[in-house]
Amino acid sequence: MDADDLRGRLDPMILAVLERAPAHGYAVIEAVRARTGGEVALTTGSVYPALRRLEVAGYVTGHWSTEGGRRRRTYQLTATGRRQLVTERSRWLVFTELVGRVLERPAT
Amino acid sequence: MTGIPGSTTAPAAGPTIESYLTELASRLRGPRRFRAELVLEVRAGLEEATAALQEAKWPAGSAERQAIADFGSAGRLAADFQPSIASRAARRVGLIGVLMPILMVGWATSWAASPAGGGEYDFHYLLSDLLYLIGAALTVICVIGLYRLTDRRALGDRVLIRCRRLARLHLVVVTIFIAVAGLLTALNFDQVTQVMGHGLPLVVGLASLILMPMLWVASIGATLSAPGKQSG
């Protein structure tokens, strides 16, 4: 799966990962990789700016913590972010439904 | 959207983490604290990625180079981070601007109670002058802040550029007003000076009331229309 396939889906995917538990940037990448069986590997260069963007939009909040002697910025979904995720899920269902109709194999 | 699973060979040469972070820091624009925080977060991400690759049996040097390659060029990363820095900084500048109407009300009240305004106490006259100076200083700080936090090369958002133009116009108008008021005061045009004395805080206050909400809207707009938005 390449970048074009995932264009426009990065933010909802990050929100969906954070819905389960707060996570730092690299953990988000690991979670997406694990959930997709390794088929989708987000790049660090896209995830970290996206997390900051989502923070500015008020969908997540970030705070610094230290784990294993390493400082990390952990992000948590906000109530606004949760509502945004619900909206994004609905949009995705409509999108897949409509595109599915177009791509459907003609009846023989 | 390639990552570790698809990458089996690291670039043969490339920057070290330190030189990459130095370049990133030099390309970011905005308040030092925001920039330092981003660089720290990228450092944590690079170290995390390098460690993960090493656990997957990559040699140390290759792991570091691959981790850096996954982040992309420092220039691109800085451009992707810039809107969020600009947005946070614009909000901060805007918060300073919120003080302006409060100062203007304080100024008007004090001036009305001062001898020049028909009141009795010298203290009010001094207070009104002080508030007037603070108001003018805050205007300059807000405009300079707006200029410093944005970089046209990194953030070409049209709304923000229009706000910069408005801020520049605001500064020019206020400067001219102060200069004319000062000149008339020097020439002892008392009546005119009193009118200007009323008008200056009005001009500064009203312009700031328009400018600051625009800054907030622009900062949010710039963030939402960032080049890296929703791209993998």
mmCIF file of C-alpha atoms in Angstrom:
data_model
loop_
_atom_site.group_PDB
_atom_site.id
_atom_site.type_symbol
_atom_site.label_atom_id
_atom_site.label_comp_id
_atom_site.label_asym_id
_atom_site.label_seq_id
_atom_site.Cartn_x
_atom_site.Cartn_y
_atom_site.Cartn_z
ATOM 1 C CA MET A 1 0.000 0.000 0.000
ATOM 2 C CA ASP A 2 1.605 3.289 -1.046
ATOM 3 C CA ALA A 3 1.229 6.915 0.018
ATOM 4 C CA ASP A 4 -1.430 7.639 -2.614
ATOM 5 C CA ASP A 5 -3.672 4.878 -1.283
ATOM 6 C CA LEU A 6 -3.536 6.392 2.185
ATOM 7 C CA ARG A 7 -3.728 10.053 1.252
ATOM 8 C CA GLY A 8 -6.321 11.797 3.384
ATOM 9 C CA ARG A 9 -6.517 8.866 5.805
ATOM 10 C CA LEU A 10 -3.513 9.588 7.993
ATOM 11 C CA ASP A 11 -5.283 11.796 10.528
ATOM 12 C CA PRO A 12 -8.234 9.426 11.109
ATOM 13 C CA MET A 13 -5.840 6.482 11.462
ATOM 14 C CA ILE A 14 -3.846 8.323 14.121
ATOM 15 C CA LEU A 15 -7.038 9.281 15.965
ATOM 16 C CA ALA A 16 -8.200 5.657 15.812
ATOM 17 C CA VAL A 17 -4.929 4.441 17.333
ATOM 18 C CA LEU A 18 -5.146 7.000 20.120
ATOM 19 C CA GLU A 19 -8.752 6.043 20.789
ATOM 20 C CA ARG A 20 -7.538 2.821 22.419
ATOM 21 C CA ALA A 21 -4.748 4.317 24.503
ATOM 22 C CA PRO A 22 -2.438 7.342 24.646
ATOM 23 C CA ALA A 23 0.733 6.826 22.618
ATOM 24 C CA HIS A 24 3.888 8.580 21.446
ATOM 25 C CA GLY A 25 4.714 9.075 17.772
ATOM 26 C CA TYR A 26 6.689 5.913 17.213
ATOM 27 C CA ALA A 27 4.117 3.816 19.093
ATOM 28 C CA VAL A 28 1.443 5.114 16.686
ATOM 29 C CA ILE A 29 3.509 3.845 13.754
ATOM 30 C CA GLU A 30 3.995 0.475 15.476
ATOM 31 C CA ALA A 31 0.277 0.191 16.237
ATOM 32 C CA VAL A 32 -0.733 0.850 12.615
ATOM 33 C CA ARG A 33 1.847 -1.656 11.431
ATOM 34 C CA ALA A 34 0.599 -4.279 13.890
ATOM 35 C CA ARG A 35 -3.064 -3.729 13.063
ATOM 36 C CA THR A 36 -2.443 -4.039 9.325
ATOM 37 C CA GLY A 37 -0.178 -7.068 9.581
ATOM 38 C CA GLY A 38 2.770 -4.996 8.424
ATOM 39 C CA GLU A 39 1.031 -3.904 5.214
ATOM 40 C CA VAL A 40 0.871 -0.237 6.212
ATOM 41 C CA ALA A 41 4.040 1.357 7.541
ATOM 42 C CA LEU A 42 3.569 5.057 8.182
ATOM 43 C CA THR A 43 6.699 7.166 7.978
ATOM 44 C CA THR A 44 7.987 9.040 10.984
ATOM 45 C CA GLY A 45 8.262 12.143 8.805
ATOM 46 C CA SER A 46 4.505 12.187 8.257
ATOM 47 C CA VAL A 47 3.280 11.058 11.678
ATOM 48 C CA TYR A 48 5.121 13.544 13.911
ATOM 49 C CA PRO A 49 3.956 16.696 12.054
ATOM 50 C CA ALA A 50 0.455 15.180 11.862
ATOM 51 C CA LEU A 51 0.347 14.730 15.631
ATOM 52 C CA ARG A 52 1.279 18.390 16.094
ATOM 53 C CA ARG A 53 -1.352 19.414 13.581
ATOM 54 C CA LEU A 54 -3.989 17.381 15.413
ATOM 55 C CA GLU A 55 -2.889 18.952 18.679
ATOM 56 C CA VAL A 56 -3.326 22.474 17.274
ATOM 57 C CA ALA A 57 -6.756 21.469 15.974
ATOM 58 C CA GLY A 58 -7.658 20.365 19.513
ATOM 59 C CA TYR A 59 -8.156 16.681 18.639
ATOM 60 C CA VAL A 60 -5.291 15.443 20.816
ATOM 61 C CA THR A 61 -3.275 16.748 23.743
ATOM 62 C CA GLY A 62 0.406 16.037 24.226
ATOM 63 C CA HIS A 63 2.540 15.846 27.334
ATOM 64 C CA TRP A 64 6.124 14.892 28.023
ATOM 65 C CA SER A 65 6.975 11.783 30.004
ATOM 66 C CA THR A 66 10.060 9.702 30.677
ATOM 67 C CA GLU A 67 10.076 5.973 29.966
ATOM 68 C CA GLY A 68 13.179 3.847 30.355
ATOM 69 C CA GLY A 69 15.302 6.973 30.689
ATOM 70 C CA ARG A 70 14.015 8.299 27.377
ATOM 71 C CA ARG A 71 11.903 11.454 27.097
ATOM 72 C CA ARG A 72 8.823 11.058 24.945
ATOM 73 C CA ARG A 73 5.862 13.179 24.041
ATOM 74 C CA THR A 74 2.713 11.146 24.556
ATOM 75 C CA TYR A 75 -0.556 12.081 22.878
ATOM 76 C CA GLN A 76 -4.084 11.504 24.116
ATOM 77 C CA LEU A 77 -7.410 11.821 22.309
ATOM 78 C CA THR A 78 -9.628 14.702 23.468
ATOM 79 C CA ALA A 79 -13.431 14.761 23.497
ATOM 80 C CA THR A 80 -13.303 16.884 20.321
ATOM 81 C CA GLY A 81 -10.958 14.337 18.758
ATOM 82 C CA ARG A 82 -13.366 11.544 19.664
ATOM 83 C CA ARG A 83 -16.221 13.363 17.923
ATOM 84 C CA GLN A 84 -13.998 13.998 14.900
ATOM 85 C CA LEU A 85 -13.170 10.296 14.729
ATOM 86 C CA VAL A 86 -16.875 9.417 14.698
ATOM 87 C CA THR A 87 -17.353 11.849 11.802
ATOM 88 C CA GLU A 88 -14.343 10.464 9.938
ATOM 89 C CA ARG A 89 -15.613 6.894 10.385
ATOM 90 C CA SER A 90 -19.004 7.830 8.924
ATOM 91 C CA ARG A 91 -17.320 9.546 5.995
ATOM 92 C CA TRP A 92 -15.131 6.522 5.395
ATOM 93 C CA LEU A 93 -18.127 4.167 5.361
ATOM 94 C CA VAL A 94 -19.919 6.367 2.834
ATOM 95 C CA PHE A 95 -16.742 6.636 0.744
ATOM 96 C CA THR A 96 -16.085 2.896 0.643
ATOM 97 C CA GLU A 97 -19.741 2.198 -0.087
ATOM 98 C CA LEU A 98 -19.801 4.604 -3.026
ATOM 99 C CA VAL A 99 -16.450 3.567 -4.467
ATOM 100 C CA GLY A 100 -17.434 -0.077 -3.974
ATOM 101 C CA ARG A 101 -20.495 0.497 -6.098
ATOM 102 C CA VAL A 102 -18.379 1.955 -8.891
ATOM 103 C CA LEU A 103 -15.765 -0.766 -8.752
ATOM 104 C CA GLU A 104 -18.238 -3.598 -8.446
ATOM 105 C CA ARG A 105 -17.745 -6.354 -11.012
ATOM 106 C CA PRO A 106 -20.624 -6.298 -13.518
ATOM 107 C CA ALA A 107 -23.092 -9.138 -13.176
ATOM 108 C CA THR A 108 -22.557 -11.760 -15.864
ATOM 109 C CA MET B 1 4.417 5.588 2.908
ATOM 110 C CA THR B 2 7.236 3.165 3.197
ATOM 111 C CA GLY B 3 8.663 2.191 6.530
ATOM 112 C CA ILE B 4 10.858 -0.373 8.124
ATOM 113 C CA PRO B 5 9.281 -3.473 6.574
ATOM 114 C CA GLY B 6 9.790 -2.191 3.046
ATOM 115 C CA SER B 7 13.280 -0.827 3.679
ATOM 116 C CA THR B 8 15.983 -3.431 3.617
ATOM 117 C CA THR B 9 18.947 -1.265 2.761
ATOM 118 C CA ALA B 10 19.919 1.996 4.409
ATOM 119 C CA PRO B 11 21.358 4.919 2.434
ATOM 120 C CA ALA B 12 25.109 4.448 1.995
ATOM 121 C CA ALA B 13 25.773 7.927 3.357
ATOM 122 C CA GLY B 14 23.830 10.632 5.094
ATOM 123 C CA PRO B 15 23.713 13.040 8.006
ATOM 124 C CA THR B 16 24.086 11.962 11.609
ATOM 125 C CA ILE B 17 21.234 12.518 14.039
ATOM 126 C CA GLU B 18 23.027 15.551 15.476
ATOM 127 C CA SER B 19 23.634 17.223 12.110
ATOM 128 C CA TYR B 20 20.082 16.416 10.988
ATOM 129 C CA LEU B 21 18.638 18.009 14.131
ATOM 130 C CA THR B 22 20.909 21.031 13.747
ATOM 131 C CA GLU B 23 19.663 21.555 10.210
ATOM 132 C CA LEU B 24 16.053 21.089 11.296
ATOM 133 C CA ALA B 25 16.461 23.634 14.102
ATOM 134 C CA SER B 26 17.984 26.156 11.702
ATOM 135 C CA ARG B 27 15.042 25.831 9.319
ATOM 136 C CA LEU B 28 12.242 26.229 11.852
ATOM 137 C CA ARG B 29 10.860 29.732 12.456
ATOM 138 C CA GLY B 30 9.069 30.914 15.573
ATOM 139 C CA PRO B 31 9.494 31.128 19.341
ATOM 140 C CA ARG B 32 12.582 29.322 20.624
ATOM 141 C CA ARG B 33 10.642 27.182 23.112
ATOM 142 C CA PHE B 34 8.320 25.774 20.431
ATOM 143 C CA ARG B 35 11.241 25.020 18.123
ATOM 144 C CA ALA B 36 13.262 23.361 20.874
ATOM 145 C CA GLU B 37 10.302 21.194 21.824
ATOM 146 C CA LEU B 38 9.857 19.957 18.253
ATOM 147 C CA VAL B 39 13.537 19.192 17.862
ATOM 148 C CA LEU B 40 13.438 17.256 21.134
ATOM 149 C CA GLU B 41 10.471 15.244 19.933
ATOM 150 C CA VAL B 42 12.139 14.448 16.599
ATOM 151 C CA ARG B 43 15.257 13.399 18.489
ATOM 152 C CA ALA B 44 13.180 11.005 20.593
ATOM 153 C CA GLY B 45 11.553 9.650 17.436
ATOM 154 C CA LEU B 46 14.911 9.153 15.712
ATOM 155 C CA GLU B 47 16.373 7.378 18.718
ATOM 156 C CA GLU B 48 13.282 5.201 18.987
ATOM 157 C CA ALA B 49 13.447 4.280 15.296
ATOM 158 C CA THR B 50 17.176 3.621 15.433
ATOM 159 C CA ALA B 51 16.768 1.358 18.451
ATOM 160 C CA ALA B 52 13.927 -0.552 16.735
ATOM 161 C CA LEU B 53 16.078 -1.123 13.653
ATOM 162 C CA GLN B 54 18.998 -2.265 15.767
ATOM 163 C CA GLU B 55 16.713 -4.756 17.489
ATOM 164 C CA ALA B 56 15.908 -6.005 13.979
ATOM 165 C CA LYS B 57 19.678 -6.696 13.590
ATOM 166 C CA TRP B 58 20.580 -3.616 11.558
ATOM 167 C CA PRO B 59 24.148 -2.346 12.101
ATOM 168 C CA ALA B 60 24.234 0.805 14.248
ATOM 169 C CA GLY B 61 25.340 3.201 11.466
ATOM 170 C CA SER B 62 22.852 1.850 8.935
ATOM 171 C CA ALA B 63 20.052 1.935 11.494
ATOM 172 C CA GLU B 64 20.698 5.615 12.202
ATOM 173 C CA ARG B 65 20.870 6.520 8.516
ATOM 174 C CA GLN B 66 17.657 4.631 7.769
ATOM 175 C CA ALA B 67 15.843 6.264 10.692
ATOM 176 C CA ILE B 68 16.855 9.672 9.343
ATOM 177 C CA ALA B 69 15.851 8.714 5.793
ATOM 178 C CA ASP B 70 12.387 7.724 7.075
ATOM 179 C CA PHE B 71 11.905 11.183 8.531
ATOM 180 C CA GLY B 72 12.648 12.716 5.122
ATOM 181 C CA SER B 73 14.712 15.819 4.461
ATOM 182 C CA ALA B 74 15.077 18.350 7.266
ATOM 183 C CA GLY B 75 13.686 21.040 4.955
ATOM 184 C CA ARG B 76 10.513 19.112 4.215
ATOM 185 C CA LEU B 77 10.047 18.190 7.867
ATOM 186 C CA ALA B 78 10.497 21.818 8.933
ATOM 187 C CA ALA B 79 7.921 22.918 6.339
ATOM 188 C CA ASP B 80 5.468 20.326 7.675
ATOM 189 C CA PHE B 81 6.009 21.446 11.277
ATOM 190 C CA GLN B 82 5.945 25.170 10.514
ATOM 191 C CA PRO B 83 2.159 25.645 10.418
ATOM 192 C CA SER B 84 1.719 24.223 13.923
ATOM 193 C CA ILE B 85 4.477 26.484 15.279
ATOM 194 C CA ALA B 86 2.923 29.468 13.504
ATOM 195 C CA SER B 87 -0.491 28.622 14.848
ATOM 196 C CA ARG B 88 0.619 28.276 18.479
ATOM 197 C CA ALA B 89 2.676 31.442 18.257
ATOM 198 C CA ALA B 90 -0.149 33.385 16.583
ATOM 199 C CA ARG B 91 -2.466 32.425 19.426
ATOM 200 C CA ARG B 92 0.087 33.654 21.921
ATOM 201 C CA VAL B 93 0.501 36.946 20.050
ATOM 202 C CA GLY B 94 -3.280 37.185 19.845
ATOM 203 C CA LEU B 95 -3.591 36.719 23.606
ATOM 204 C CA ILE B 96 -1.292 39.704 24.095
ATOM 205 C CA GLY B 97 -3.564 41.611 21.731
ATOM 206 C CA VAL B 98 -6.579 40.846 23.919
ATOM 207 C CA LEU B 99 -5.059 43.177 26.501
ATOM 208 C CA MET B 100 -5.421 46.053 24.062
ATOM 209 C CA PRO B 101 -9.156 46.778 24.475
ATOM 210 C CA ILE B 102 -8.756 46.489 28.273
ATOM 211 C CA LEU B 103 -5.953 49.055 28.128
ATOM 212 C CA MET B 104 -8.013 51.305 25.906
ATOM 213 C CA VAL B 105 -10.935 51.284 28.351
ATOM 214 C CA GLY B 106 -8.496 52.000 31.187
ATOM 215 C CA TRP B 107 -6.964 54.810 29.181
ATOM 216 C CA ALA B 108 -10.314 56.413 28.338
ATOM 217 C CA THR B 109 -11.465 56.227 31.967
ATOM 218 C CA SER B 110 -8.241 57.696 33.338
ATOM 219 C CA TRP B 111 -8.067 60.398 30.703
ATOM 220 C CA ALA B 112 -11.641 61.486 31.379
ATOM 221 C CA ALA B 113 -10.783 61.845 35.071
ATOM 222 C CA SER B 114 -7.517 63.681 34.427
ATOM 223 C CA PRO B 115 -7.134 67.532 34.343
ATOM 224 C CA ALA B 116 -6.924 67.489 30.537
ATOM 225 C CA GLY B 117 -10.139 65.484 30.403
ATOM 226 C CA GLY B 118 -11.932 67.654 32.933
ATOM 227 C CA GLY B 119 -11.152 65.646 36.057
ATOM 228 C CA GLU B 120 -9.200 66.640 39.159
ATOM 229 C CA TYR B 121 -6.397 64.169 39.793
ATOM 230 C CA ASP B 122 -2.889 64.213 38.286
ATOM 231 C CA PHE B 123 -2.581 60.537 39.075
ATOM 232 C CA HIS B 124 -5.178 59.743 36.403
ATOM 233 C CA TYR B 125 -3.317 61.824 33.869
ATOM 234 C CA LEU B 126 -0.119 59.832 34.500
ATOM 235 C CA LEU B 127 -2.001 56.551 34.443
ATOM 236 C CA SER B 128 -3.623 57.376 31.121
ATOM 237 C CA ASP B 129 -0.227 58.201 29.619
ATOM 238 C CA LEU B 130 1.212 54.964 30.932
ATOM 239 C CA LEU B 131 -1.646 52.871 29.538
ATOM 240 C CA TYR B 132 -1.331 54.707 26.234
ATOM 241 C CA LEU B 133 2.382 53.846 25.998
ATOM 242 C CA ILE B 134 1.803 50.211 26.975
ATOM 243 C CA GLY B 135 -0.945 49.965 24.347
ATOM 244 C CA ALA B 136 1.308 51.342 21.633
ATOM 245 C CA ALA B 137 4.152 49.015 22.709
ATOM 246 C CA LEU B 138 1.841 45.996 22.632
ATOM 247 C CA THR B 139 0.775 46.861 19.106
ATOM 248 C CA VAL B 140 4.384 46.908 17.972
ATOM 249 C CA ILE B 141 5.082 43.616 19.814
ATOM 250 C CA CYS B 142 2.085 41.964 18.152
ATOM 251 C CA VAL B 143 3.107 43.051 14.676
ATOM 252 C CA ILE B 144 6.751 42.064 15.153
ATOM 253 C CA GLY B 145 5.606 38.756 16.660
ATOM 254 C CA LEU B 146 3.464 38.051 13.628
ATOM 255 C CA TYR B 147 6.372 38.750 11.307
ATOM 256 C CA ARG B 148 8.788 36.593 13.248
ATOM 257 C CA LEU B 149 6.589 33.551 13.529
ATOM 258 C CA THR B 150 5.836 33.274 9.837
ATOM 259 C CA ASP B 151 8.187 32.602 7.023
ATOM 260 C CA ARG B 152 6.822 33.067 3.551
ATOM 261 C CA ARG B 153 9.072 30.336 2.190
ATOM 262 C CA ALA B 154 7.818 27.822 4.723
ATOM 263 C CA LEU B 155 4.232 28.985 4.957
ATOM 264 C CA GLY B 156 2.731 30.427 1.815
ATOM 265 C CA ASP B 157 -0.827 30.529 3.074
ATOM 266 C CA ARG B 158 -2.704 33.375 1.417
ATOM 267 C CA VAL B 159 -4.809 34.258 4.457
ATOM 268 C CA LEU B 160 -1.742 34.603 6.629
ATOM 269 C CA ILE B 161 0.038 36.746 4.047
ATOM 270 C CA ARG B 162 -3.017 39.040 3.943
ATOM 271 C CA CYS B 163 -2.906 39.270 7.718
ATOM 272 C CA ARG B 164 0.745 40.275 7.543
ATOM 273 C CA ARG B 165 -0.190 43.049 5.117
ATOM 274 C CA LEU B 166 -2.972 44.191 7.434
ATOM 275 C CA ALA B 167 -0.574 44.164 10.384
ATOM 276 C CA ARG B 168 1.912 46.267 8.405
ATOM 277 C CA LEU B 169 -0.817 48.751 7.475
ATOM 278 C CA HIS B 170 -1.914 48.863 11.119
ATOM 279 C CA LEU B 171 1.620 49.659 12.225
ATOM 280 C CA VAL B 172 2.044 52.378 9.565
ATOM 281 C CA VAL B 173 -1.262 54.066 10.512
ATOM 282 C CA VAL B 174 -0.434 54.016 14.226
ATOM 283 C CA THR B 175 3.081 55.347 13.584
ATOM 284 C CA ILE B 176 1.775 58.224 11.458
ATOM 285 C CA PHE B 177 -0.845 59.030 14.087
ATOM 286 C CA ILE B 178 1.747 59.116 16.872
ATOM 287 C CA ALA B 179 4.079 61.295 14.759
ATOM 288 C CA VAL B 180 1.314 63.775 13.887
ATOM 289 C CA ALA B 181 0.109 63.869 17.513
ATOM 290 C CA GLY B 182 3.667 64.511 18.689
ATOM 291 C CA LEU B 183 4.160 67.272 16.123
ATOM 292 C CA LEU B 184 0.908 69.013 17.046
ATOM 293 C CA THR B 185 1.741 68.757 20.729
ATOM 294 C CA ALA B 186 5.142 70.336 20.043
ATOM 295 C CA LEU B 187 3.428 73.150 18.146
ATOM 296 C CA ASN B 188 0.986 73.684 21.029
ATOM 297 C CA PHE B 189 -2.157 72.950 19.111
ATOM 298 C CA ASP B 190 -3.912 71.971 22.309
ATOM 299 C CA GLN B 191 -7.390 71.501 20.939
ATOM 300 C CA VAL B 192 -6.210 69.370 18.045
ATOM 301 C CA THR B 193 -3.911 67.442 20.354
ATOM 302 C CA GLN B 194 -6.831 66.584 22.595
ATOM 303 C CA VAL B 195 -8.757 65.247 19.609
ATOM 304 C CA MET B 196 -5.715 63.215 18.578
ATOM 305 C CA GLY B 197 -5.366 62.062 22.160
ATOM 306 C CA HIS B 198 -8.856 60.634 21.948
ATOM 307 C CA GLY B 199 -8.347 59.307 18.455
ATOM 308 C CA LEU B 200 -5.077 57.452 18.888
ATOM 309 C CA PRO B 201 -6.282 54.891 21.415
ATOM 310 C CA LEU B 202 -9.419 54.530 19.329
ATOM 311 C CA VAL B 203 -7.433 53.787 16.172
ATOM 312 C CA VAL B 204 -5.038 51.437 17.965
ATOM 313 C CA GLY B 205 -7.805 49.698 19.863
ATOM 314 C CA LEU B 206 -10.186 49.241 16.934
ATOM 315 C CA ALA B 207 -7.458 48.109 14.546
ATOM 316 C CA SER B 208 -6.240 45.616 17.140
ATOM 317 C CA LEU B 209 -9.736 44.333 17.702
ATOM 318 C CA ILE B 210 -9.895 43.546 13.993
ATOM 319 C CA LEU B 211 -6.324 42.314 13.671
ATOM 320 C CA MET B 212 -6.216 39.854 16.552
ATOM 321 C CA PRO B 213 -9.250 37.729 15.635
ATOM 322 C CA MET B 214 -7.900 37.668 12.070
ATOM 323 C CA LEU B 215 -4.609 36.367 13.385
ATOM 324 C CA TRP B 216 -6.347 33.528 15.156
ATOM 325 C CA VAL B 217 -8.430 32.645 12.128
ATOM 326 C CA ALA B 218 -5.337 32.805 9.914
ATOM 327 C CA SER B 219 -3.333 30.617 12.244
ATOM 328 C CA ILE B 220 -6.024 27.950 12.303
ATOM 329 C CA GLY B 221 -6.532 28.259 8.546
ATOM 330 C CA ALA B 222 -2.814 27.940 7.958
ATOM 331 C CA THR B 223 -2.700 24.793 10.066
ATOM 332 C CA LEU B 224 -5.643 23.184 8.336
ATOM 333 C CA SER B 225 -4.333 24.004 4.856
ATOM 334 C CA ALA B 226 -0.781 22.906 5.631
ATOM 335 C CA PRO B 227 1.016 21.180 2.758
ATOM 336 C CA GLY B 228 1.482 18.000 4.772
ATOM 337 C CA LYS B 229 -2.131 17.771 5.872
ATOM 338 C CA GLN B 230 -3.479 14.271 5.681
ATOM 339 C CA SER B 231 -0.752 13.044 3.426
ATOM 340 C CA GLY B 232 1.018 9.876 4.251
#
